[in-house]
Amino acid sequence: MELENAAVLATNRFASLYIEDMESVKDFFQYNIKEETVFRQRYDDLMKRDFNREGMAECINHYMNKFPTSAAVKRSLESFRDSRSVAVIGGQQAGLLTGPLYTIHKIISIIKLAEQQEKALGQPVVPIFWVAGEDHDHLEINHIFAPQKENFKKKNYNETFTGKMMASHIEFDKNKMHTWIRQVFSYFGDRAHTKEMLAVVDEAITQTRTFTEFFSYLVMYFFKDYGLLLIDSADPKLRQLEKPFFSRLIHNRQVITDSVLNQQEKKQGMGFSKAIEIDGYAANLFYYHENERELLEFDPTENIFVSKTNELRFTEEELMELLESNPERFSNNVVTRPLMQEWLFPTLAFIAGPGEIAYWGELLPAFQKMGSQVPPIVPRLNITLLDKTADRDLDELNLSIEAVLNRGTAEEKERFLASIKDEGFESLIMETKNEIDNRYKEIIAKVREIDQGHVHLAESNLAVQIRQLEFLQRKVEDSIARKHGSTLEKYHRVEQILKPDGQPQERIWNIFYYLNEYGMNFIDELLNLPYEFDGRHQIIRI
C-alpha cells in the first residue's frame, strides 16, 4: 500500500472552512487545532478535573466481555484507570457489516491519533469508540450497498422491526442474518478470502443477539490488537453512571436550548445554515416507553415535560423520580450527547466527520453554561481506496484522481462520447427531421382545410416518423459506443470505485468487499500507514 494526499473539498462549507481556514470559524470552538501546543494545553486542562475512571473502566470491561479481546485491550483498560491518561474518542451508528467505509476510517483515525499523541505527550492515550446503540433509526443501519456490473444494489436486511426501538434492543433472527450475509457476499464474488470472511461473520452472528452486538463483535475482531475500547451509549450500566449528569441536564434544559439557539443565530448571521433541528421548547432528552424512543419537550404553560404525541406527560419531580428508579429509559439527543461525553471521559480529542463538525460548532455556549469545555475537534481521516485496475484506468483515460473525487467522470465521459460521434450522420438526421417537420406542417394545414377530424391523425403520423428517425439514431450511436466499449467501461469502473452514484466512496462501499478481496491483513496494512491529521484527503493505492 502507498499513501498520498489529494485536494478534495469537504461535503459542507462550514467543515471546509474548519479544515482549511480555521481562523474564520475559530470563535465557534474552544481550541484551535492548528496550534502546535493544542493537545498539551488540552491535556493540562484535563489534569485539573476528576473523572469516575474506575466506574467507566468497569462499565467498558463488562460491555466488552462478550467480544473478542486481547492483551492490548487489557492494557488500554488499565491505562484508562490511570489518573494520568486521556482518551481519543469518536462514535458512529451500529451499521450491518460495520456499515459504510467511513466508520472504519473513523476507527482508524481514533487509533492513529491516540498512538501519535501518546508518543508526543509521553502519557497514556486510550482509543475509545462510542457505539450509538441508543439510536432508533434502524432504516439507516439495516442495509449495505453491494456492487453490480452497472450500479449498486441496496441490500436491505428484511426483518420487520416495529416502533422506534433502540439499535441495542433490536434482536435479529440468526438464520435470516446468515442467509442475508450470503446474498451480500454473492455480489462481492467468490474470492480467495471469501470462506475466511464468511467464517468470521458467521461466528459474529452466532455469538451475538442485537444489531449493536453484531457490529461491536466485528469491530473488535479486526481492531482488538490495537487496544481499541468500545462503549455502547445504550448500556444500562452506563446509564447508572450517567444519572447525576442527566439530573443536571433536566434542571438546565432551558439554558442549554437557549444557548444553542443563540449560537445558531450567530452562525446563520455569518451565512452558514444550522446543523441541529431545535426549537425553544426542546428538552434535549429522549424517554424510552414501550419500545418507543420518545423525544421530550418542555411546555412552560403547564410546566411539564411532554412527548411529541402528547401521550407522555411528566412534571420535573416525576421525571427525576423516574431517572432515579429507571435510568435506562433516558437517553441523550444530538445536543446533550456531546455534553455527556465530556462529563464522562477525559477526552483529549473528538474525531468528527464533516456533519459532526457542523453541529459541534453550535454547542460551545451550551458547554460553557454547563461549566464544561468543547474538546479539540479533529476531522477524521478522509480516505479513498484506489485499486490497481482503477489506477490503470485513470492513467489510460488521462484523468486526475482529484478531479474524479470532486466531480466524478460525467463531464469527461460526455466529451469522449461527443468526440466519437459521426457528425455527418448527426447532421443528416437533424436535416431530415427538420424537412419532415416542415413538410408535415403543410400537410396538416391542408388536412385542416379538408377535414378537421383528421388533424390528430396527421400529427400522430408526424410523431411516428420522428420517433423512427430517433430510434435509428440511437441504434447507430449504440453501435458506435460498442466499438469503444472498452474505453466506456473504464469510465464506468473509475466512477463506480471512486465516486459511486455521485457519492464519496466512503459513503457507499463496505469494508468486507476489500476483506473478501485482500484478506485479514488488509486492516493491518491500513493501520501501518503514516497518516497525518492535516485535513488533506488520503489516497491509498492498494
Coordinates of C-alpha atoms in Angstrom, one line a residue:
M1 CA 0.0 0.0 0.0
E2 CA 1.1 3.6 -0.7
L3 CA -0.3 6.8 0.8
E4 CA -0.6 10.1 -0.9
N5 CA -2.6 13.3 -0.3
A6 CA -5.1 15.0 -2.6
A7 CA -7.0 18.2 -2.6
V8 CA -10.7 17.2 -2.2
L9 CA -13.4 19.5 -0.9
A10 CA -15.3 18.7 2.3
T11 CA -19.0 18.0 1.9
N12 CA -20.2 21.1 3.7
R13 CA -18.9 24.7 3.7
F14 CA -18.6 25.0 7.5
A15 CA -16.4 21.9 7.7
S16 CA -14.3 23.0 4.8
L17 CA -13.5 26.3 6.5
Y18 CA -12.8 24.5 9.8
I19 CA -10.2 22.3 7.9
E20 CA -8.8 24.9 5.6
D21 CA -9.3 28.3 7.3
M22 CA -9.7 27.7 11.0
E23 CA -9.3 31.4 11.7
S24 CA -12.7 32.2 10.1
V25 CA -14.6 29.8 12.4
K26 CA -12.4 29.6 15.5
D27 CA -14.9 31.6 17.7
F28 CA -17.3 28.6 17.4
F29 CA -14.8 26.3 19.2
Q30 CA -12.8 26.1 22.4
Y31 CA -9.5 25.0 21.0
N32 CA -7.7 25.9 17.7
I33 CA -6.4 22.6 16.4
K34 CA -4.0 24.5 14.1
E35 CA -1.9 25.5 17.1
E36 CA 1.1 23.2 17.8
T37 CA 0.5 23.1 21.5
V38 CA -3.2 22.4 21.4
F39 CA -3.0 18.9 22.7
R40 CA -0.6 19.8 25.5
Q41 CA -2.9 22.6 26.5
R42 CA -5.9 20.3 26.5
Y43 CA -4.0 17.6 28.5
D44 CA -3.1 20.2 31.2
D45 CA -6.8 21.3 31.3
L46 CA -8.0 17.7 31.8
M47 CA -5.5 17.0 34.6
K48 CA -7.3 19.7 36.6
R49 CA -10.5 17.6 36.5
D50 CA -11.7 14.4 38.2
F51 CA -13.4 11.5 36.4
N52 CA -15.0 8.3 37.5
R53 CA -12.3 6.3 35.8
E54 CA -12.9 3.1 37.8
G55 CA -16.6 3.1 37.2
M56 CA -16.2 3.7 33.5
A57 CA -13.5 1.1 33.2
E58 CA -15.8 -1.5 34.8
C59 CA -18.6 -0.5 32.6
I60 CA -16.5 -0.8 29.4
N61 CA -15.0 -4.1 30.6
H62 CA -18.4 -5.5 31.3
Y63 CA -19.7 -4.5 27.9
M64 CA -16.7 -5.8 26.0
N65 CA -16.6 -9.2 27.8
K66 CA -18.8 -10.8 25.1
F67 CA -16.5 -9.7 22.2
P68 CA -13.0 -10.8 21.0
T69 CA -10.3 -9.4 23.3
S70 CA -6.5 -9.2 23.5
A71 CA -3.6 -8.2 25.8
A72 CA -3.7 -4.7 24.1
V73 CA -7.4 -4.3 25.2
K74 CA -6.5 -5.2 28.8
R75 CA -3.6 -2.7 28.7
S76 CA -5.9 0.0 27.4
L77 CA -8.4 -0.7 30.3
E78 CA -5.5 -0.4 32.8
S79 CA -4.3 2.8 31.2
F80 CA -7.8 4.3 31.4
R81 CA -7.8 3.7 35.1
D82 CA -4.5 5.7 35.4
S83 CA -5.2 9.2 36.5
R84 CA -2.6 10.5 34.0
S85 CA -4.4 9.0 31.0
V86 CA -6.6 10.7 28.4
A87 CA -8.7 9.4 25.5
V88 CA -9.3 10.0 21.8
I89 CA -13.0 9.3 21.2
G90 CA -15.3 9.1 18.2
G91 CA -18.6 7.3 17.5
Q92 CA -21.0 6.0 14.9
Q93 CA -24.2 4.1 14.4
A94 CA -24.0 0.3 14.5
G95 CA -24.3 -0.5 10.8
L96 CA -24.6 -4.0 9.5
L97 CA -21.2 -5.5 8.5
T98 CA -19.8 -2.3 10.2
G99 CA -21.7 0.0 7.7
P100 CA -20.1 2.3 5.1
L101 CA -16.3 2.7 4.9
Y102 CA -16.3 6.0 6.8
T103 CA -17.0 4.1 10.0
I104 CA -13.7 2.2 9.5
H105 CA -12.0 5.4 8.6
K106 CA -13.2 6.9 11.9
I107 CA -11.9 3.9 13.9
I108 CA -8.5 4.1 12.2
S109 CA -8.5 7.9 13.0
I110 CA -9.1 7.2 16.6
I111 CA -6.4 4.6 16.9
K112 CA -3.8 6.5 14.9
L113 CA -4.3 9.9 16.7
A114 CA -4.1 8.1 20.1
E115 CA -0.9 6.4 19.1
Q116 CA 0.6 9.7 17.8
Q117 CA -0.4 11.8 20.9
E118 CA 0.8 9.1 23.3
K119 CA 4.2 9.5 21.9
A120 CA 4.0 13.3 21.7
L121 CA 2.7 13.8 25.3
G122 CA 4.6 10.9 26.9
Q123 CA 1.4 10.0 28.7
P124 CA -1.2 7.2 28.2
V125 CA -3.8 8.0 25.4
V126 CA -6.5 5.4 25.0
P127 CA -8.6 4.9 21.8
I128 CA -12.3 4.7 22.6
F129 CA -15.2 4.1 20.1
W130 CA -18.7 5.2 21.2
V131 CA -21.3 2.9 19.6
A132 CA -24.6 4.8 19.1
G133 CA -26.7 2.0 20.4
E134 CA -29.4 4.3 21.6
D135 CA -30.1 5.5 18.1
H136 CA -33.6 4.3 16.9
D137 CA -33.4 4.9 13.1
H138 CA -32.8 1.3 12.1
L139 CA -33.6 2.1 8.5
E140 CA -30.2 3.9 8.4
I141 CA -28.3 0.8 9.5
N142 CA -30.2 -2.2 8.2
H143 CA -28.5 -2.4 4.7
I144 CA -25.4 -2.1 2.7
F145 CA -24.8 -1.2 -0.9
A146 CA -23.5 -4.1 -3.0
P147 CA -21.7 -3.6 -6.3
Q148 CA -23.3 -4.8 -9.5
K149 CA -21.9 -4.6 -13.1
E150 CA -23.9 -1.4 -13.9
N151 CA -24.5 0.2 -10.5
F152 CA -25.0 -0.6 -6.8
K153 CA -27.8 -2.6 -5.2
K154 CA -29.2 -1.6 -1.8
K155 CA -29.3 -4.9 0.1
N156 CA -31.7 -4.5 3.0
Y157 CA -31.9 -6.9 5.8
N158 CA -35.6 -7.6 5.5
E159 CA -36.8 -8.4 9.0
T160 CA -39.6 -6.3 10.3
F161 CA -39.0 -4.2 13.4
T162 CA -41.8 -2.1 14.8
G163 CA -41.6 1.3 16.6
K164 CA -38.6 3.4 17.4
M165 CA -36.6 0.7 19.1
M166 CA -33.0 1.5 20.0
A167 CA -30.4 -0.4 17.9
S168 CA -29.2 -2.1 21.1
H169 CA -32.7 -3.6 21.6
I170 CA -33.1 -4.9 18.0
E171 CA -32.6 -8.6 18.1
F172 CA -32.2 -10.3 14.7
D173 CA -33.1 -13.7 13.5
K174 CA -29.8 -15.7 13.2
N175 CA -31.0 -17.8 10.3
K176 CA -32.2 -14.8 8.4
M177 CA -29.0 -13.0 9.0
H178 CA -26.9 -15.9 7.8
T179 CA -28.9 -16.0 4.6
W180 CA -28.7 -12.3 4.1
I181 CA -24.9 -12.4 4.6
R182 CA -24.5 -15.0 1.8
Q183 CA -26.6 -12.9 -0.5
V184 CA -24.4 -9.9 0.1
F185 CA -21.2 -11.9 -0.4
S186 CA -22.6 -13.3 -3.7
Y187 CA -22.4 -9.7 -5.0
F188 CA -18.8 -9.4 -3.7
G189 CA -17.9 -12.5 -5.7
D190 CA -16.1 -15.8 -4.8
R191 CA -12.5 -14.8 -4.0
A192 CA -9.5 -16.4 -2.3
H193 CA -10.6 -15.0 1.1
T194 CA -14.4 -15.5 0.9
K195 CA -14.6 -18.6 3.1
E196 CA -12.4 -17.0 5.7
M197 CA -14.5 -13.8 5.8
L198 CA -17.8 -15.8 5.9
A199 CA -16.5 -17.8 8.8
V200 CA -15.7 -14.6 10.7
V201 CA -19.1 -13.1 10.1
D202 CA -20.9 -16.4 10.9
E203 CA -19.0 -16.5 14.2
A204 CA -20.2 -13.0 15.0
I205 CA -23.8 -13.8 14.2
T206 CA -23.6 -16.9 16.4
Q207 CA -22.1 -15.0 19.3
T208 CA -24.4 -12.0 19.3
R209 CA -28.1 -11.1 19.5
T210 CA -28.6 -7.5 18.6
F211 CA -27.5 -5.1 15.8
T212 CA -25.2 -3.3 18.2
E213 CA -23.6 -6.5 19.5
F214 CA -23.1 -7.8 15.9
F215 CA -21.4 -4.5 15.0
S216 CA -19.2 -4.5 18.1
Y217 CA -18.1 -8.1 17.6
L218 CA -16.9 -7.4 14.1
V219 CA -15.1 -4.2 15.1
M220 CA -13.3 -5.9 18.0
Y221 CA -12.4 -8.9 15.8
F222 CA -10.5 -6.7 13.5
F223 CA -9.2 -4.0 15.9
K224 CA -8.6 -5.7 19.2
D225 CA -4.8 -5.8 18.7
Y226 CA -4.7 -2.0 18.7
G227 CA -6.2 -1.6 22.1
L228 CA -9.5 -0.1 21.0
L229 CA -12.2 0.1 23.7
L230 CA -15.9 0.2 23.0
I231 CA -18.8 1.6 24.9
D232 CA -22.5 1.3 23.9
S233 CA -24.4 4.5 24.6
A234 CA -27.5 2.4 25.5
D235 CA -25.7 0.2 28.0
P236 CA -27.8 0.1 31.2
K237 CA -24.6 0.1 33.3
L238 CA -23.6 3.3 31.6
R239 CA -27.0 4.8 32.5
Q240 CA -26.3 4.3 36.1
L241 CA -23.1 6.3 35.9
E242 CA -24.8 9.0 33.9
K243 CA -27.7 9.6 36.4
P244 CA -26.0 12.7 38.1
F245 CA -25.4 14.4 34.8
F246 CA -28.9 13.6 33.4
S247 CA -30.2 15.3 36.5
R248 CA -28.2 18.4 35.6
L249 CA -29.4 18.3 32.0
I250 CA -33.0 18.2 33.1
H251 CA -32.6 21.1 35.5
N252 CA -30.7 23.2 32.9
R253 CA -32.8 22.3 29.9
Q254 CA -33.8 25.9 29.0
V255 CA -30.3 27.3 29.5
I256 CA -28.9 24.6 27.1
T257 CA -31.6 25.2 24.5
D258 CA -31.3 29.0 24.6
S259 CA -27.5 28.6 24.3
V260 CA -27.8 26.5 21.2
L261 CA -30.4 28.8 19.6
N262 CA -28.2 31.8 20.2
Q263 CA -25.2 30.1 18.7
Q264 CA -27.2 29.1 15.7
E265 CA -28.3 32.7 15.2
K266 CA -24.7 33.8 15.3
K267 CA -23.7 31.1 12.8
Q268 CA -26.6 31.9 10.4
G269 CA -25.5 35.6 10.7
M270 CA -22.2 34.6 9.1
G271 CA -24.0 32.9 6.2
F272 CA -24.0 29.3 7.5
S273 CA -27.0 27.1 7.7
K274 CA -27.8 25.5 11.1
A275 CA -27.0 21.8 11.6
I276 CA -29.2 20.9 14.5
E277 CA -33.0 21.0 14.4
I278 CA -34.1 22.6 17.6
D279 CA -36.8 25.0 18.9
G280 CA -37.4 26.9 22.1
Y281 CA -39.4 24.1 23.7
A282 CA -36.6 21.4 23.3
A283 CA -35.8 19.4 26.4
N284 CA -32.9 17.6 24.5
L285 CA -33.9 14.4 26.1
F286 CA -35.4 11.1 25.0
Y287 CA -37.6 8.8 27.1
Y288 CA -38.0 5.1 26.3
H289 CA -41.5 4.0 26.6
E290 CA -42.9 0.6 25.4
N291 CA -40.0 0.2 22.9
E292 CA -40.6 3.7 21.6
R293 CA -37.9 6.3 22.0
E294 CA -39.9 9.5 22.5
L295 CA -38.3 12.9 22.3
L296 CA -39.5 15.2 25.1
E297 CA -40.3 18.9 25.0
F298 CA -41.0 21.3 27.9
D299 CA -44.3 23.1 27.9
P300 CA -43.9 26.2 30.0
T301 CA -47.6 27.0 30.1
E302 CA -48.3 23.8 32.1
N303 CA -44.8 23.5 33.5
I304 CA -44.5 19.8 32.3
F305 CA -42.4 17.6 30.0
V306 CA -44.4 16.2 27.1
S307 CA -43.7 13.8 24.2
K308 CA -44.4 14.9 20.6
T309 CA -47.6 12.7 20.6
N310 CA -48.6 14.3 24.0
E311 CA -49.0 10.7 25.3
L312 CA -46.3 11.1 27.9
R313 CA -46.6 14.0 30.4
F314 CA -44.3 14.4 33.4
T315 CA -43.6 17.1 35.9
E316 CA -40.0 17.7 36.7
E317 CA -40.4 15.9 40.0
E318 CA -41.9 12.9 38.3
L319 CA -39.1 12.8 35.7
M320 CA -36.4 13.0 38.4
E321 CA -38.1 10.1 40.3
L322 CA -38.1 8.0 37.1
L323 CA -34.4 8.9 36.5
E324 CA -33.6 7.5 39.9
S325 CA -35.5 4.3 39.5
N326 CA -35.2 3.6 35.7
P327 CA -32.2 5.5 34.3
E328 CA -32.0 3.1 31.4
R329 CA -35.2 4.7 30.0
F330 CA -33.3 8.0 29.4
S331 CA -31.1 8.9 26.5
N332 CA -29.4 11.9 25.0
N333 CA -30.1 13.7 21.8
V334 CA -27.6 15.4 19.4
V335 CA -27.2 18.3 21.8
T336 CA -26.7 16.5 25.1
R337 CA -24.7 13.5 23.9
P338 CA -21.5 15.6 23.5
L339 CA -22.1 17.2 26.9
M340 CA -22.5 13.8 28.5
Q341 CA -19.4 12.5 26.7
E342 CA -17.3 15.4 28.1
W343 CA -18.5 14.8 31.6
L344 CA -17.8 11.1 31.4
F345 CA -14.4 10.9 29.7
P346 CA -11.0 12.7 29.8
T347 CA -11.3 13.5 26.1
L348 CA -8.1 14.7 24.6
A349 CA -9.7 14.9 21.1
F350 CA -13.0 14.1 19.5
I351 CA -12.8 12.6 16.0
A352 CA -15.5 14.1 13.8
G353 CA -16.9 13.8 10.3
P354 CA -17.9 16.9 8.3
G355 CA -21.5 16.8 9.6
E356 CA -20.4 16.4 13.2
I357 CA -18.0 19.4 12.9
A358 CA -21.0 21.5 11.7
Y359 CA -23.2 20.6 14.7
W360 CA -20.4 20.8 17.3
G361 CA -19.9 24.3 16.1
E362 CA -23.3 25.1 17.6
L363 CA -22.6 23.8 21.1
L364 CA -19.9 26.0 22.6
P365 CA -22.2 28.3 24.7
A366 CA -24.1 25.2 26.0
F367 CA -20.8 23.6 27.2
Q368 CA -19.8 26.9 28.8
K369 CA -23.2 27.2 30.6
M370 CA -22.7 23.7 32.0
G371 CA -19.2 24.6 33.2
S372 CA -17.5 22.4 30.7
Q373 CA -15.3 22.6 27.6
V374 CA -15.6 21.6 24.0
P375 CA -12.7 19.2 23.4
P376 CA -10.4 19.7 20.3
I377 CA -12.4 18.6 17.3
V378 CA -10.2 16.7 14.9
P379 CA -11.5 15.9 11.4
R380 CA -11.5 12.2 10.8
L381 CA -9.2 10.9 8.1
N382 CA -10.9 11.1 4.7
I383 CA -9.7 8.1 2.8
T384 CA -10.2 6.8 -0.8
L385 CA -9.0 3.3 -1.7
L386 CA -7.6 3.0 -5.2
D387 CA -7.0 -0.5 -6.5
K388 CA -4.6 -1.2 -9.4
T389 CA -7.3 -1.6 -12.0
A390 CA -8.9 1.8 -11.3
D391 CA -5.4 3.4 -11.1
R392 CA -4.5 2.0 -14.5
D393 CA -7.9 3.2 -15.9
L394 CA -7.2 6.7 -14.6
D395 CA -3.9 6.7 -16.3
E396 CA -5.2 5.4 -19.6
L397 CA -8.1 7.9 -19.6
N398 CA -5.8 10.7 -18.6
L399 CA -7.9 11.6 -15.6
S400 CA -6.6 13.1 -12.4
I401 CA -7.9 11.4 -9.2
E402 CA -8.6 14.8 -7.6
A403 CA -10.9 15.7 -10.5
V404 CA -12.8 12.5 -10.3
L405 CA -13.2 12.7 -6.5
N406 CA -14.5 16.3 -6.7
R407 CA -16.7 16.0 -9.9
G408 CA -17.0 12.3 -11.0
T409 CA -16.4 11.3 -14.6
A410 CA -19.6 12.6 -16.2
E411 CA -18.1 15.6 -17.9
E412 CA -15.1 13.7 -19.3
K413 CA -17.3 10.8 -20.4
E414 CA -19.7 13.2 -22.3
R415 CA -16.7 14.8 -24.0
F416 CA -15.4 11.4 -25.1
L417 CA -18.9 10.4 -26.4
A418 CA -19.1 13.7 -28.3
S419 CA -15.7 13.0 -29.9
I420 CA -16.7 9.6 -31.3
K421 CA -20.0 10.7 -32.8
D422 CA -20.3 10.8 -36.6
E423 CA -21.1 14.4 -37.2
G424 CA -22.1 13.8 -40.8
F425 CA -24.7 11.3 -39.7
E426 CA -25.9 13.5 -36.8
S427 CA -26.3 16.4 -39.3
L428 CA -28.2 14.3 -41.8
I429 CA -30.6 13.1 -39.2
M430 CA -31.3 16.6 -38.0
E431 CA -31.8 17.9 -41.5
T432 CA -34.2 15.1 -42.3
K433 CA -36.2 15.7 -39.1
N434 CA -36.5 19.4 -39.9
E435 CA -37.5 18.6 -43.5
I436 CA -40.2 16.2 -42.4
D437 CA -41.4 18.6 -39.8
N438 CA -41.7 21.4 -42.4
R439 CA -43.5 19.2 -44.9
Y440 CA -45.9 17.9 -42.3
K441 CA -46.8 21.5 -41.3
E442 CA -48.0 21.9 -44.9
I443 CA -49.8 18.5 -44.8
I444 CA -51.5 19.3 -41.5
A445 CA -52.6 22.7 -42.8
K446 CA -54.1 21.1 -45.9
V447 CA -55.8 18.3 -43.8
R448 CA -57.3 21.0 -41.6
E449 CA -58.9 22.6 -44.7
I450 CA -60.3 19.3 -45.9
D451 CA -61.4 17.5 -42.7
Q452 CA -60.6 18.9 -39.2
G453 CA -61.3 15.4 -37.8
H454 CA -58.1 14.0 -39.3
V455 CA -55.7 16.6 -38.0
H456 CA -54.9 14.5 -34.9
L457 CA -54.1 11.5 -37.2
A458 CA -51.7 13.6 -39.2
E459 CA -50.0 14.9 -36.1
S460 CA -49.7 11.4 -34.8
N461 CA -48.2 10.3 -38.1
L462 CA -45.6 13.0 -37.8
A463 CA -44.6 11.9 -34.3
V464 CA -44.2 8.3 -35.5
Q465 CA -41.9 9.5 -38.3
I466 CA -39.8 11.5 -35.9
R467 CA -39.6 8.6 -33.4
Q468 CA -38.5 6.2 -36.1
L469 CA -35.6 8.6 -37.0
E470 CA -34.6 8.9 -33.4
F471 CA -34.8 5.2 -32.9
L472 CA -32.4 4.8 -35.9
Q473 CA -30.2 7.5 -34.5
R474 CA -29.9 5.7 -31.1
K475 CA -29.2 2.4 -32.7
V476 CA -26.3 3.9 -34.7
E477 CA -25.0 5.7 -31.6
D478 CA -25.2 2.4 -29.7
S479 CA -23.2 0.7 -32.4
I480 CA -20.5 3.4 -32.3
A481 CA -20.4 3.2 -28.5
R482 CA -20.0 -0.6 -28.6
K483 CA -16.9 -0.1 -30.8
H484 CA -15.5 2.0 -28.0
G485 CA -16.9 -0.2 -25.2
S486 CA -13.6 -0.9 -23.5
T487 CA -13.0 2.8 -23.0
L488 CA -16.5 3.5 -21.8
E489 CA -16.1 0.6 -19.4
K490 CA -13.1 2.2 -17.9
Y491 CA -15.0 5.4 -17.2
H492 CA -17.7 3.3 -15.5
R493 CA -15.2 1.4 -13.4
V494 CA -13.4 4.6 -12.3
E495 CA -16.8 6.2 -11.4
Q496 CA -18.0 3.1 -9.5
I497 CA -14.9 2.8 -7.4
L498 CA -14.2 6.5 -6.7
K499 CA -17.5 8.3 -7.0
P500 CA -20.3 5.7 -6.9
D501 CA -23.7 7.2 -7.6
G502 CA -22.1 10.6 -7.3
Q503 CA -21.3 10.0 -3.7
P504 CA -17.9 9.7 -2.0
Q505 CA -16.6 6.2 -2.0
E506 CA -16.7 6.0 1.8
R507 CA -20.5 6.5 1.9
I508 CA -21.3 3.6 -0.4
W509 CA -18.6 0.9 -0.2
N510 CA -18.2 -1.5 2.6
I511 CA -15.0 -2.9 4.2
F512 CA -16.0 -6.5 3.6
Y513 CA -15.7 -6.0 -0.2
Y514 CA -12.0 -5.3 0.4
L515 CA -11.5 -8.0 3.1
N516 CA -13.1 -10.5 0.7
E517 CA -10.7 -9.4 -2.0
Y518 CA -7.5 -8.9 0.0
G519 CA -7.9 -10.9 3.3
M520 CA -7.4 -10.3 7.0
N521 CA -4.1 -8.4 6.7
F522 CA -5.9 -5.6 4.8
I523 CA -6.8 -3.9 8.1
D524 CA -3.3 -4.2 9.5
E525 CA -1.9 -2.7 6.3
L526 CA -4.2 0.3 6.6
L527 CA -3.2 0.9 10.1
N528 CA 0.5 0.7 9.3
L529 CA 0.4 3.7 7.0
P530 CA 1.8 7.1 8.2
Y531 CA -1.3 9.3 8.3
E532 CA -1.2 13.0 9.0
F533 CA -4.1 14.8 10.6
D534 CA -3.8 17.9 8.4
G535 CA -7.2 17.9 6.8
R536 CA -6.0 16.7 3.5
H537 CA -7.7 13.8 1.7
Q538 CA -5.7 10.5 1.8
I539 CA -5.4 8.3 -1.3
I540 CA -4.4 4.7 -0.6
R541 CA -3.1 2.8 -3.6
I542 CA -3.6 -0.9 -2.9

